[in-house]
CSV table of N, CA and C and ligand atoms in Angstrom, one decimal:
chain,number,residue,atom,x,y,z
A,837,MET,N,0.8,-1.2,0.0
A,837,MET,CA,0.0,0.0,0.0
A,837,MET,C,0.9,1.2,0.0
A,838,PHE,N,0.5,2.2,-0.8
A,838,PHE,CA,1.2,3.5,-0.8
A,838,PHE,C,0.2,4.5,-0.1
A,839,ASP,N,0.7,5.1,1.0
A,839,ASP,CA,-0.1,6.1,1.7
A,839,ASP,C,0.7,7.4,1.9
A,840,PHE,N,0.8,8.1,0.8
A,840,PHE,CA,1.5,9.4,0.9
A,840,PHE,C,0.7,10.5,1.6
A,841,GLN,N,1.4,11.2,2.5
A,841,GLN,CA,0.7,12.3,3.2
A,841,GLN,C,1.1,13.6,2.4
A,842,THR,N,0.1,14.4,2.1
A,842,THR,CA,0.4,15.6,1.4
A,842,THR,C,0.2,16.8,2.4
A,843,ASP,N,1.2,17.7,2.3
A,843,ASP,CA,1.2,18.8,3.3
A,843,ASP,C,0.9,20.1,2.5
A,844,THR,N,-0.2,20.7,2.9
A,844,THR,CA,-0.7,21.9,2.1
A,844,THR,C,0.1,23.1,2.5
A,845,GLY,N,1.0,23.1,3.5
A,845,GLY,CA,1.8,24.2,3.8
A,845,GLY,C,3.1,24.4,3.0
A,846,LEU,N,3.3,23.5,2.1
A,846,LEU,CA,4.6,23.5,1.3
A,846,LEU,C,4.5,24.5,0.2
A,847,ASP,N,5.7,25.2,-0.1
A,847,ASP,CA,5.7,26.0,-1.3
A,847,ASP,C,5.9,25.1,-2.5
A,848,LYS,N,5.8,25.7,-3.7
A,848,LYS,CA,5.9,24.9,-4.9
A,848,LYS,C,7.1,24.0,-5.1
A,849,PRO,N,8.3,24.6,-4.9
A,849,PRO,CA,9.5,23.7,-5.0
A,849,PRO,C,9.5,22.6,-4.0
A,850,GLU,N,9.0,22.8,-2.7
A,850,GLU,CA,8.9,21.8,-1.7
A,850,GLU,C,7.9,20.7,-2.1
A,851,LEU,N,6.8,21.2,-2.7
A,851,LEU,CA,5.7,20.3,-3.1
A,851,LEU,C,6.2,19.4,-4.2
A,852,TYR,N,6.9,20.0,-5.2
A,852,TYR,CA,7.4,19.2,-6.3
A,852,TYR,C,8.5,18.2,-5.8
A,853,GLU,N,9.3,18.6,-4.8
A,853,GLU,CA,10.3,17.7,-4.2
A,853,GLU,C,9.6,16.5,-3.6
A,854,ALA,N,8.5,16.8,-2.8
A,854,ALA,CA,7.8,15.7,-2.2
A,854,ALA,C,7.1,14.8,-3.3
A,855,LEU,N,6.6,15.4,-4.3
A,855,LEU,CA,5.9,14.7,-5.4
A,855,LEU,C,7.0,13.8,-6.1
A,856,THR,N,8.1,14.4,-6.4
A,856,THR,CA,9.2,13.6,-7.1
A,856,THR,C,9.6,12.4,-6.2
A,857,GLN,N,9.7,12.6,-4.9
A,857,GLN,CA,10.1,11.4,-4.1
A,857,GLN,C,9.1,10.4,-4.1
A,858,ALA,N,7.8,10.8,-4.0
A,858,ALA,CA,6.7,9.8,-4.0
A,858,ALA,C,6.7,9.1,-5.4
A,859,ALA,N,6.9,9.8,-6.5
A,859,ALA,CA,6.9,9.2,-7.8
A,859,ALA,C,8.0,8.2,-7.9
A,860,GLN,N,9.2,8.5,-7.4
A,860,GLN,CA,10.3,7.6,-7.5
A,860,GLN,C,10.0,6.3,-6.8
A,861,ALA,N,9.4,6.4,-5.6
A,861,ALA,CA,9.0,5.3,-4.8
A,861,ALA,C,8.0,4.4,-5.5
A,862,LEU,N,7.0,5.1,-6.2
A,862,LEU,CA,5.9,4.4,-6.9
A,862,LEU,C,6.4,3.5,-8.0
A,863,VAL,N,7.4,4.0,-8.8
A,863,VAL,CA,7.8,3.3,-10.0
A,863,VAL,C,9.0,2.4,-9.7
A,864,TYR,N,9.6,2.5,-8.5
A,864,TYR,CA,10.8,1.7,-8.2
A,864,TYR,C,10.6,0.2,-8.4
A,865,GLY,N,11.4,-0.4,-9.2
A,865,GLY,CA,11.3,-1.8,-9.4
A,865,GLY,C,10.2,-2.3,-10.3
A,866,GLU,N,9.5,-1.4,-10.9
A,866,GLU,CA,8.3,-1.8,-11.8
A,866,GLU,C,8.6,-1.4,-13.2
A,867,SER,N,8.5,-2.3,-14.2
A,867,SER,CA,8.8,-2.0,-15.6
A,867,SER,C,7.6,-1.9,-16.4
A,868,ASP,N,6.4,-2.1,-15.9
A,868,ASP,CA,5.2,-2.0,-16.8
A,868,ASP,C,4.8,-0.6,-17.1
A,869,PRO,N,4.8,-0.1,-18.3
A,869,PRO,CA,4.6,1.3,-18.6
A,869,PRO,C,3.2,1.8,-18.3
A,870,VAL,N,2.2,0.9,-18.5
A,870,VAL,CA,0.8,1.4,-18.2
A,870,VAL,C,0.6,1.5,-16.7
A,871,ALA,N,1.1,0.6,-15.9
A,871,ALA,CA,1.0,0.7,-14.5
A,871,ALA,C,1.8,1.9,-14.0
A,872,ASN,N,2.9,2.2,-14.5
A,872,ASN,CA,3.7,3.3,-14.0
A,872,ASN,C,3.0,4.7,-14.4
A,873,MET,N,2.5,4.7,-15.7
A,873,MET,CA,1.8,6.0,-16.1
A,873,MET,C,0.5,6.2,-15.2
A,874,ALA,N,-0.1,5.1,-14.9
A,874,ALA,CA,-1.4,5.2,-14.1
A,874,ALA,C,-1.0,5.7,-12.7
A,875,ASN,N,0.0,5.1,-12.1
A,875,ASN,CA,0.3,5.5,-10.7
A,875,ASN,C,0.9,7.0,-10.7
A,876,LEU,N,1.7,7.3,-11.7
A,876,LEU,CA,2.2,8.7,-11.8
A,876,LEU,C,1.0,9.7,-12.0
A,877,SER,N,0.1,9.4,-12.8
A,877,SER,CA,-1.1,10.2,-12.9
A,877,SER,C,-1.8,10.4,-11.5
A,878,ALA,N,-2.0,9.3,-10.8
A,878,ALA,CA,-2.7,9.3,-9.5
A,878,ALA,C,-1.9,10.1,-8.5
A,879,VAL,N,-0.6,10.0,-8.5
A,879,VAL,CA,0.2,10.7,-7.5
A,879,VAL,C,0.3,12.2,-7.8
A,880,ILE,N,0.3,12.6,-9.1
A,880,ILE,CA,0.2,14.0,-9.5
A,880,ILE,C,-1.2,14.6,-9.0
A,881,TRP,N,-2.2,13.8,-9.2
A,881,TRP,CA,-3.6,14.2,-8.8
A,881,TRP,C,-3.7,14.4,-7.3
A,882,GLN,N,-3.0,13.5,-6.6
A,882,GLN,CA,-3.0,13.5,-5.1
A,882,GLN,C,-2.2,14.7,-4.6
A,883,PHE,N,-1.1,15.0,-5.2
A,883,PHE,CA,-0.2,16.1,-4.6
A,883,PHE,C,-0.5,17.5,-5.0
A,884,LEU,N,-1.0,17.6,-6.3
A,884,LEU,CA,-1.1,19.0,-6.8
A,884,LEU,C,-2.6,19.5,-6.7
A,885,PRO,N,-2.8,20.6,-6.1
A,885,PRO,CA,-4.2,21.1,-5.9
A,885,PRO,C,-4.7,21.8,-7.2
A,886,ASP,N,-6.0,21.9,-7.3
A,886,ASP,CA,-6.7,22.7,-8.3
A,886,ASP,C,-6.5,22.2,-9.7
A,887,LEU,N,-6.6,20.9,-9.9
A,887,LEU,CA,-6.5,20.3,-11.2
A,887,LEU,C,-7.9,19.7,-11.6
A,888,ASN,N,-8.2,19.7,-12.9
A,888,ASN,CA,-9.4,19.0,-13.3
A,888,ASN,C,-9.0,17.8,-14.3
A,889,TRP,N,-7.7,17.7,-14.6
A,889,TRP,CA,-7.2,16.6,-15.5
A,889,TRP,C,-5.7,16.5,-15.3
A,890,ALA,N,-5.2,15.2,-15.2
A,890,ALA,CA,-3.8,15.0,-15.1
A,890,ALA,C,-3.5,13.6,-15.7
A,891,GLY,N,-2.6,13.6,-16.7
A,891,GLY,CA,-2.3,12.3,-17.3
A,891,GLY,C,-1.4,12.4,-18.5
A,892,PHE,N,-1.4,11.2,-19.2
A,892,PHE,CA,-0.4,11.0,-20.3
A,892,PHE,C,-1.1,10.9,-21.7
A,893,TYR,N,-0.4,11.4,-22.7
A,893,TYR,CA,-0.6,11.0,-24.1
A,893,TYR,C,0.7,10.4,-24.6
A,894,ARG,N,0.6,9.3,-25.3
A,894,ARG,CA,1.7,8.6,-25.8
A,894,ARG,C,1.9,8.8,-27.3
A,895,THR,N,3.2,8.9,-27.7
A,895,THR,CA,3.5,9.0,-29.1
A,895,THR,C,3.3,7.7,-29.8
A,896,ILE,N,2.4,7.6,-30.8
A,896,ILE,CA,2.2,6.4,-31.6
A,896,ILE,C,2.2,6.9,-33.0
A,897,GLY,N,3.2,6.6,-33.8
A,897,GLY,CA,3.3,7.1,-35.2
A,897,GLY,C,3.5,8.6,-35.1
A,898,ASP,N,2.6,9.3,-35.9
A,898,ASP,CA,2.8,10.8,-35.9
A,898,ASP,C,1.7,11.5,-35.1
A,899,GLU,N,1.1,10.8,-34.1
A,899,GLU,CA,0.1,11.4,-33.3
A,899,GLU,C,0.3,11.0,-31.9
A,900,LEU,N,-0.4,11.7,-31.0
A,900,LEU,CA,-0.5,11.4,-29.6
A,900,LEU,C,-1.8,10.6,-29.3
A,901,VAL,N,-1.7,9.6,-28.5
A,901,VAL,CA,-2.9,8.8,-28.2
A,901,VAL,C,-3.0,8.8,-26.7
A,902,LEU,N,-4.2,8.9,-26.2
A,902,LEU,CA,-4.6,9.0,-24.8
A,902,LEU,C,-4.0,7.8,-24.0
A,903,GLY,N,-3.4,8.1,-22.9
A,903,GLY,CA,-2.8,7.1,-22.0
A,903,GLY,C,-3.5,7.2,-20.6
A,904,PRO,N,-2.9,6.6,-19.6
A,904,PRO,CA,-3.6,6.7,-18.3
A,904,PRO,C,-3.7,8.1,-17.8
A,905,PHE,N,-4.8,8.4,-17.1
A,905,PHE,CA,-5.0,9.7,-16.6
A,905,PHE,C,-6.0,9.7,-15.4
A,906,MET,N,-6.1,10.9,-14.8
A,906,MET,CA,-7.2,11.1,-13.8
A,906,MET,C,-8.0,12.3,-14.3
A,907,GLY,N,-9.3,12.2,-14.1
A,907,GLY,CA,-10.2,13.2,-14.6
A,907,GLY,C,-11.3,12.7,-15.5
A,908,LYS,N,-11.9,13.6,-16.2
A,908,LYS,CA,-13.0,13.2,-17.1
A,908,LYS,C,-12.5,12.6,-18.4
A,909,PRO,N,-13.3,11.8,-19.1
A,909,PRO,CA,-12.9,11.2,-20.4
A,909,PRO,C,-12.4,12.3,-21.3
A,910,ALA,N,-11.4,12.0,-22.1
A,910,ALA,CA,-10.7,13.1,-22.9
A,910,ALA,C,-10.6,12.6,-24.3
A,911,CYS,N,-10.2,13.6,-25.2
A,911,CYS,CA,-10.0,13.3,-26.6
A,911,CYS,C,-8.9,12.3,-26.7
A,912,ILE,N,-9.1,11.3,-27.7
A,912,ILE,CA,-8.2,10.2,-27.7
A,912,ILE,C,-7.0,10.4,-28.6
A,913,ARG,N,-7.1,11.0,-29.8
A,913,ARG,CA,-6.0,11.2,-30.7
A,913,ARG,C,-5.7,12.6,-31.0
A,914,ILE,N,-4.5,13.1,-30.9
A,914,ILE,CA,-4.1,14.4,-31.1
A,914,ILE,C,-2.9,14.4,-32.1
A,915,PRO,N,-3.0,14.9,-33.3
A,915,PRO,CA,-1.9,15.0,-34.2
A,915,PRO,C,-0.8,15.8,-33.7
A,916,PHE,N,0.5,15.4,-34.0
A,916,PHE,CA,1.7,16.3,-33.6
A,916,PHE,C,1.4,17.6,-34.2
A,917,GLY,N,1.7,18.7,-33.4
A,917,GLY,CA,1.6,20.0,-33.9
A,917,GLY,C,0.3,20.7,-33.6
A,918,GLN,N,-0.7,19.9,-33.1
A,918,GLN,CA,-2.1,20.4,-32.9
A,918,GLN,C,-2.3,20.5,-31.4
A,919,GLY,N,-3.0,21.6,-31.0
A,919,GLY,CA,-3.4,21.8,-29.6
A,919,GLY,C,-2.1,22.1,-28.8
A,920,VAL,N,-2.3,22.1,-27.5
A,920,VAL,CA,-1.2,22.4,-26.5
A,920,VAL,C,-0.3,21.1,-26.5
A,921,CYS,N,-1.0,19.9,-26.4
A,921,CYS,CA,-0.2,18.7,-26.3
A,921,CYS,C,0.6,18.5,-27.6
A,922,GLY,N,0.0,18.6,-28.7
A,922,GLY,CA,0.7,18.4,-30.0
A,922,GLY,C,1.8,19.4,-30.2
A,923,THR,N,1.6,20.6,-29.7
A,923,THR,CA,2.7,21.6,-29.8
A,923,THR,C,3.9,21.2,-28.9
A,924,ALA,N,3.6,20.8,-27.7
A,924,ALA,CA,4.7,20.3,-26.8
A,924,ALA,C,5.4,19.1,-27.4
A,925,ALA,N,4.7,18.2,-28.0
A,925,ALA,CA,5.3,17.0,-28.6
A,925,ALA,C,6.1,17.4,-29.8
A,926,ALA,N,5.6,18.3,-30.7
A,926,ALA,CA,6.3,18.6,-31.9
A,926,ALA,C,7.6,19.4,-31.7
A,927,SER,N,7.5,20.3,-30.6
A,927,SER,CA,8.6,21.2,-30.3
A,927,SER,C,9.6,20.6,-29.3
A,928,ALA,N,9.1,19.5,-28.6
A,928,ALA,CA,9.9,19.0,-27.4
A,928,ALA,C,10.1,20.0,-26.4
A,929,ARG,N,9.2,21.0,-26.2
A,929,ARG,CA,9.3,22.0,-25.2
A,929,ARG,C,8.0,22.1,-24.4
A,930,THR,N,8.3,22.4,-23.1
A,930,THR,CA,7.1,22.5,-22.2
A,930,THR,C,6.3,23.7,-22.6
A,931,GLN,N,5.0,23.5,-22.5
A,931,GLN,CA,4.0,24.6,-22.8
A,931,GLN,C,3.3,25.0,-21.6
A,932,VAL,N,3.5,26.2,-21.1
A,932,VAL,CA,2.7,26.8,-20.0
A,932,VAL,C,1.7,27.7,-20.6
A,933,VAL,N,0.4,27.4,-20.4
A,933,VAL,CA,-0.7,28.2,-21.1
A,933,VAL,C,-1.6,28.8,-20.0
A,934,PRO,N,-1.4,30.1,-19.7
A,934,PRO,CA,-2.2,30.7,-18.7
A,934,PRO,C,-3.7,30.8,-19.0
A,935,ASP,N,-4.0,30.9,-20.3
A,935,ASP,CA,-5.4,31.1,-20.8
A,935,ASP,C,-5.6,30.2,-22.0
A,936,VAL,N,-6.2,29.1,-21.8
A,936,VAL,CA,-6.4,28.2,-23.0
A,936,VAL,C,-7.2,28.8,-24.1
A,937,HIS,N,-8.0,29.7,-23.8
A,937,HIS,CA,-8.8,30.3,-24.9
A,937,HIS,C,-8.0,31.2,-25.8
A,938,ALA,N,-6.8,31.6,-25.3
A,938,ALA,CA,-5.9,32.5,-26.1
A,938,ALA,C,-4.9,31.6,-26.8
A,939,PHE,N,-4.9,30.3,-26.7
A,939,PHE,CA,-3.9,29.5,-27.3
A,939,PHE,C,-4.5,29.0,-28.7
A,940,PRO,N,-3.9,29.4,-29.8
A,940,PRO,CA,-4.4,29.0,-31.1
A,940,PRO,C,-4.5,27.5,-31.3
A,941,GLY,N,-5.6,27.0,-31.6
A,941,GLY,CA,-5.8,25.5,-31.8
A,941,GLY,C,-6.0,24.7,-30.6
A,942,HIS,N,-6.1,25.4,-29.4
A,942,HIS,CA,-6.4,24.6,-28.2
A,942,HIS,C,-7.5,23.6,-28.4
A,943,ILE,N,-7.3,22.4,-27.9
A,943,ILE,CA,-8.4,21.3,-28.1
A,943,ILE,C,-9.1,21.3,-26.7
A,944,ALA,N,-10.4,21.6,-26.7
A,944,ALA,CA,-11.1,21.7,-25.5
A,944,ALA,C,-11.7,20.3,-25.2
A,945,CYS,N,-11.2,19.6,-24.2
A,945,CYS,CA,-11.7,18.3,-23.8
A,945,CYS,C,-12.8,18.5,-22.7
A,946,ASP,N,-12.6,19.6,-21.9
A,946,ASP,CA,-13.5,19.9,-20.8
A,946,ASP,C,-13.7,21.4,-20.8
A,947,ALA,N,-14.9,21.8,-20.9
A,947,ALA,CA,-15.2,23.3,-21.0
A,947,ALA,C,-14.8,24.0,-19.8
A,948,GLU,N,-14.6,23.3,-18.7
A,948,GLU,CA,-14.2,24.0,-17.4
A,948,GLU,C,-12.7,24.4,-17.4
A,949,THR,N,-11.9,23.8,-18.3
A,949,THR,CA,-10.5,24.0,-18.3
A,949,THR,C,-10.2,25.5,-18.7
A,950,ARG,N,-9.4,26.2,-17.9
A,950,ARG,CA,-9.0,27.5,-18.2
A,950,ARG,C,-7.5,27.7,-18.4
A,951,SER,N,-6.7,26.8,-17.7
A,951,SER,CA,-5.2,26.9,-18.0
A,951,SER,C,-4.6,25.5,-18.0
A,952,GLU,N,-3.4,25.4,-18.6
A,952,GLU,CA,-2.9,24.1,-18.9
A,952,GLU,C,-1.3,24.1,-18.9
A,953,VAL,N,-0.7,23.0,-18.5
A,953,VAL,CA,0.7,22.9,-18.8
A,953,VAL,C,1.0,21.5,-19.4
A,954,VAL,N,1.8,21.4,-20.4
A,954,VAL,CA,2.2,20.1,-21.0
A,954,VAL,C,3.7,20.0,-21.1
A,955,VAL,N,4.2,18.9,-20.6
A,955,VAL,CA,5.6,18.6,-20.5
A,955,VAL,C,6.0,17.4,-21.4
A,956,PRO,N,6.9,17.5,-22.3
A,956,PRO,CA,7.3,16.4,-23.1
A,956,PRO,C,8.1,15.4,-22.2
A,957,VAL,N,8.0,14.1,-22.5
A,957,VAL,CA,8.8,13.0,-21.9
A,957,VAL,C,9.7,12.5,-23.1
A,958,VAL,N,11.0,12.7,-22.9
A,958,VAL,CA,11.9,12.5,-24.0
A,958,VAL,C,12.9,11.3,-23.6
A,959,VAL,N,13.0,10.4,-24.6
A,959,VAL,CA,13.9,9.3,-24.5
A,959,VAL,C,14.8,9.2,-25.7
A,960,ASP,N,16.1,9.3,-25.6
A,960,ASP,CA,17.0,9.2,-26.8
A,960,ASP,C,16.6,10.3,-27.8
A,961,GLY,N,16.3,11.5,-27.3
A,961,GLY,CA,16.0,12.6,-28.2
A,961,GLY,C,14.7,12.6,-28.8
A,962,LYS,N,13.8,11.6,-28.5
A,962,LYS,CA,12.5,11.5,-29.1
A,962,LYS,C,11.4,11.7,-28.0
A,963,VAL,N,10.4,12.4,-28.4
A,963,VAL,CA,9.2,12.7,-27.5
A,963,VAL,C,8.4,11.4,-27.5
A,964,ILE,N,8.5,10.6,-26.4
A,964,ILE,CA,7.7,9.3,-26.4
A,964,ILE,C,6.3,9.5,-25.8
A,965,ALA,N,6.1,10.6,-25.1
A,965,ALA,CA,4.8,10.9,-24.4
A,965,ALA,C,4.8,12.4,-24.0
A,966,VAL,N,3.7,12.8,-23.5
A,966,VAL,CA,3.6,14.1,-22.9
A,966,VAL,C,2.8,13.9,-21.6
A,967,ILE,N,3.1,14.7,-20.6
A,967,ILE,CA,2.3,14.8,-19.4
A,967,ILE,C,1.5,16.1,-19.5
A,968,ASP,N,0.2,16.0,-19.3
A,968,ASP,CA,-0.8,17.1,-19.5
A,968,ASP,C,-1.5,17.3,-18.2
A,969,LEU,N,-1.5,18.6,-17.7
A,969,LEU,CA,-2.2,19.0,-16.5
A,969,LEU,C,-3.1,20.1,-16.9
A,970,ASP,N,-4.4,20.0,-16.5
A,970,ASP,CA,-5.4,21.1,-16.8
A,970,ASP,C,-5.9,21.6,-15.4
A,971,SER,N,-6.4,22.8,-15.5
A,971,SER,CA,-7.0,23.4,-14.2
A,971,SER,C,-8.2,24.3,-14.6
A,972,PRO,N,-9.2,24.3,-13.7
A,972,PRO,CA,-10.3,25.3,-14.0
A,972,PRO,C,-10.0,26.7,-13.6
A,973,THR,N,-8.8,26.9,-13.0
A,973,THR,CA,-8.4,28.3,-12.6
A,973,THR,C,-7.4,28.9,-13.7
A,974,PRO,N,-7.7,30.1,-14.1
A,974,PRO,CA,-6.8,30.8,-15.0
A,974,PRO,C,-5.4,31.0,-14.4
A,975,SER,N,-4.4,30.9,-15.2
A,975,SER,CA,-3.0,31.1,-14.7
A,975,SER,C,-2.6,30.2,-13.6
A,976,ARG,N,-3.1,29.0,-13.5
A,976,ARG,CA,-2.8,28.1,-12.4
A,976,ARG,C,-1.3,27.6,-12.4
A,977,PHE,N,-0.7,27.6,-13.6
A,977,PHE,CA,0.6,27.0,-13.8
A,977,PHE,C,1.7,28.1,-14.1
A,978,ASP,N,2.9,28.0,-13.5
A,978,ASP,CA,3.9,28.9,-13.8
A,978,ASP,C,5.2,28.2,-14.0
A,979,GLU,N,6.3,28.9,-14.0
A,979,GLU,CA,7.6,28.3,-14.3
A,979,GLU,C,8.1,27.3,-13.2
A,980,ALA,N,7.6,27.5,-12.0
A,980,ALA,CA,7.9,26.6,-10.9
A,980,ALA,C,7.2,25.2,-11.2
A,981,ASP,N,6.0,25.3,-11.7
A,981,ASP,CA,5.3,24.0,-12.1
A,981,ASP,C,6.1,23.4,-13.2
A,982,ALA,N,6.5,24.2,-14.2
A,982,ALA,CA,7.2,23.6,-15.4
A,982,ALA,C,8.5,23.0,-14.9
A,983,ALA,N,9.2,23.6,-14.0
A,983,ALA,CA,10.5,23.0,-13.6
A,983,ALA,C,10.2,21.7,-12.8
A,984,GLY,N,9.2,21.7,-11.9
A,984,GLY,CA,8.9,20.5,-11.2
A,984,GLY,C,8.5,19.4,-12.0
A,985,LEU,N,7.6,19.7,-13.0
A,985,LEU,CA,7.1,18.7,-13.9
A,985,LEU,C,8.2,18.2,-14.9
A,986,GLU,N,9.1,19.0,-15.2
A,986,GLU,CA,10.2,18.5,-16.1
A,986,GLU,C,11.0,17.5,-15.3
A,987,LYS,N,11.2,17.6,-14.0
A,987,LYS,CA,11.9,16.6,-13.2
A,987,LYS,C,11.1,15.3,-13.2
A,988,LEU,N,9.8,15.5,-13.0
A,988,LEU,CA,8.9,14.3,-13.0
A,988,LEU,C,9.0,13.6,-14.4
A,989,ALA,N,9.1,14.4,-15.4
A,989,ALA,CA,9.2,13.8,-16.8
A,989,ALA,C,10.4,12.9,-17.0
A,990,LEU,N,11.5,13.2,-16.2
A,990,LEU,CA,12.7,12.4,-16.3
A,990,LEU,C,12.4,11.1,-15.6
A,991,ILE,N,11.7,11.1,-14.5
A,991,ILE,CA,11.3,9.8,-13.9
A,991,ILE,C,10.3,9.0,-14.8
A,992,ALA,N,9.4,9.8,-15.4
A,992,ALA,CA,8.4,9.1,-16.3
A,992,ALA,C,9.1,8.4,-17.5
A,993,ALA,N,10.2,9.1,-18.0
A,993,ALA,CA,10.9,8.6,-19.2
A,993,ALA,C,11.5,7.2,-18.8
A,994,LYS,N,12.1,7.1,-17.7
A,994,LYS,CA,12.7,5.8,-17.2
A,994,LYS,C,11.6,4.8,-16.9
A,995,ALA,N,10.5,5.3,-16.3
A,995,ALA,CA,9.4,4.4,-15.9
A,995,ALA,C,8.6,3.8,-17.1
A,996,ILE,N,8.6,4.6,-18.2
A,996,ILE,CA,7.8,4.1,-19.3
A,996,ILE,C,8.7,3.2,-20.2
A,997,CYS,N,10.0,3.4,-20.2
A,997,CYS,CA,10.9,2.7,-21.0
A,997,CYS,C,11.7,1.6,-20.3
A,998,ALA,N,11.3,1.4,-19.0
A,998,ALA,CA,12.1,0.5,-18.2
A,998,ALA,C,12.1,-0.9,-18.8
A,999,THR,N,13.2,-1.6,-18.7
A,999,THR,CA,13.3,-3.0,-19.1
A,999,THR,C,13.3,-3.8,-17.9
A,1000,PRO,N,12.7,-5.0,-17.9
A,1000,PRO,CA,12.6,-5.8,-16.7
A,1000,PRO,C,13.9,-6.2,-16.1
B,1182,SME,N1,-6.3,20.6,-24.2
B,1182,SME,C1,-5.4,19.7,-24.8
B,1182,SME,C2,-6.0,18.4,-25.1
B,1182,SME,C3,-5.9,17.4,-24.1
B,1182,SME,S1,-7.0,17.6,-22.9
B,1182,SME,O1,-6.8,18.8,-22.2
B,1182,SME,C4,-7.0,16.3,-21.8
B,1182,SME,C5,-4.7,20.3,-26.0
B,1182,SME,O2,-5.0,21.4,-26.5
B,1182,SME,O3,-3.7,19.7,-26.5
């Protein structure tokens, strides 16, 4: 059983440090990519406040395909270069979007979403997946979130590509 305690008094760097440690513990010794993406989505959801969606899209061919997540059902396939996720995947760069309505081509999966951050998961120079977080609050995500999630993406990269 994993019973992580979350402390609401932490600042963002401390929160992401705690999240990173919990994520490391969750994937330790496990090579199944679906199990690891599922648990990473769950621990993000548990640690980070004010989210309405958190999860993975995986690169399959020239598009992103929905992976394990927490939140409402979401769009399944996103071509590289489209929406926030497709832009992060095509550019291999984190996208911090304070106002999704101002992002050209944003793909609305949930009308409540107001801000979003998407972080690429890179292995051997290739974007193998993205981590997508949505919030109903405008400007929910900033550079501290991007930095914390980029560290988490390094753990995800190993956890998705782990060999037994
Ligand atoms: N809004 C995303 C699509 C994925 S959902 O938010 C879960 C985008 O524009 O890429």
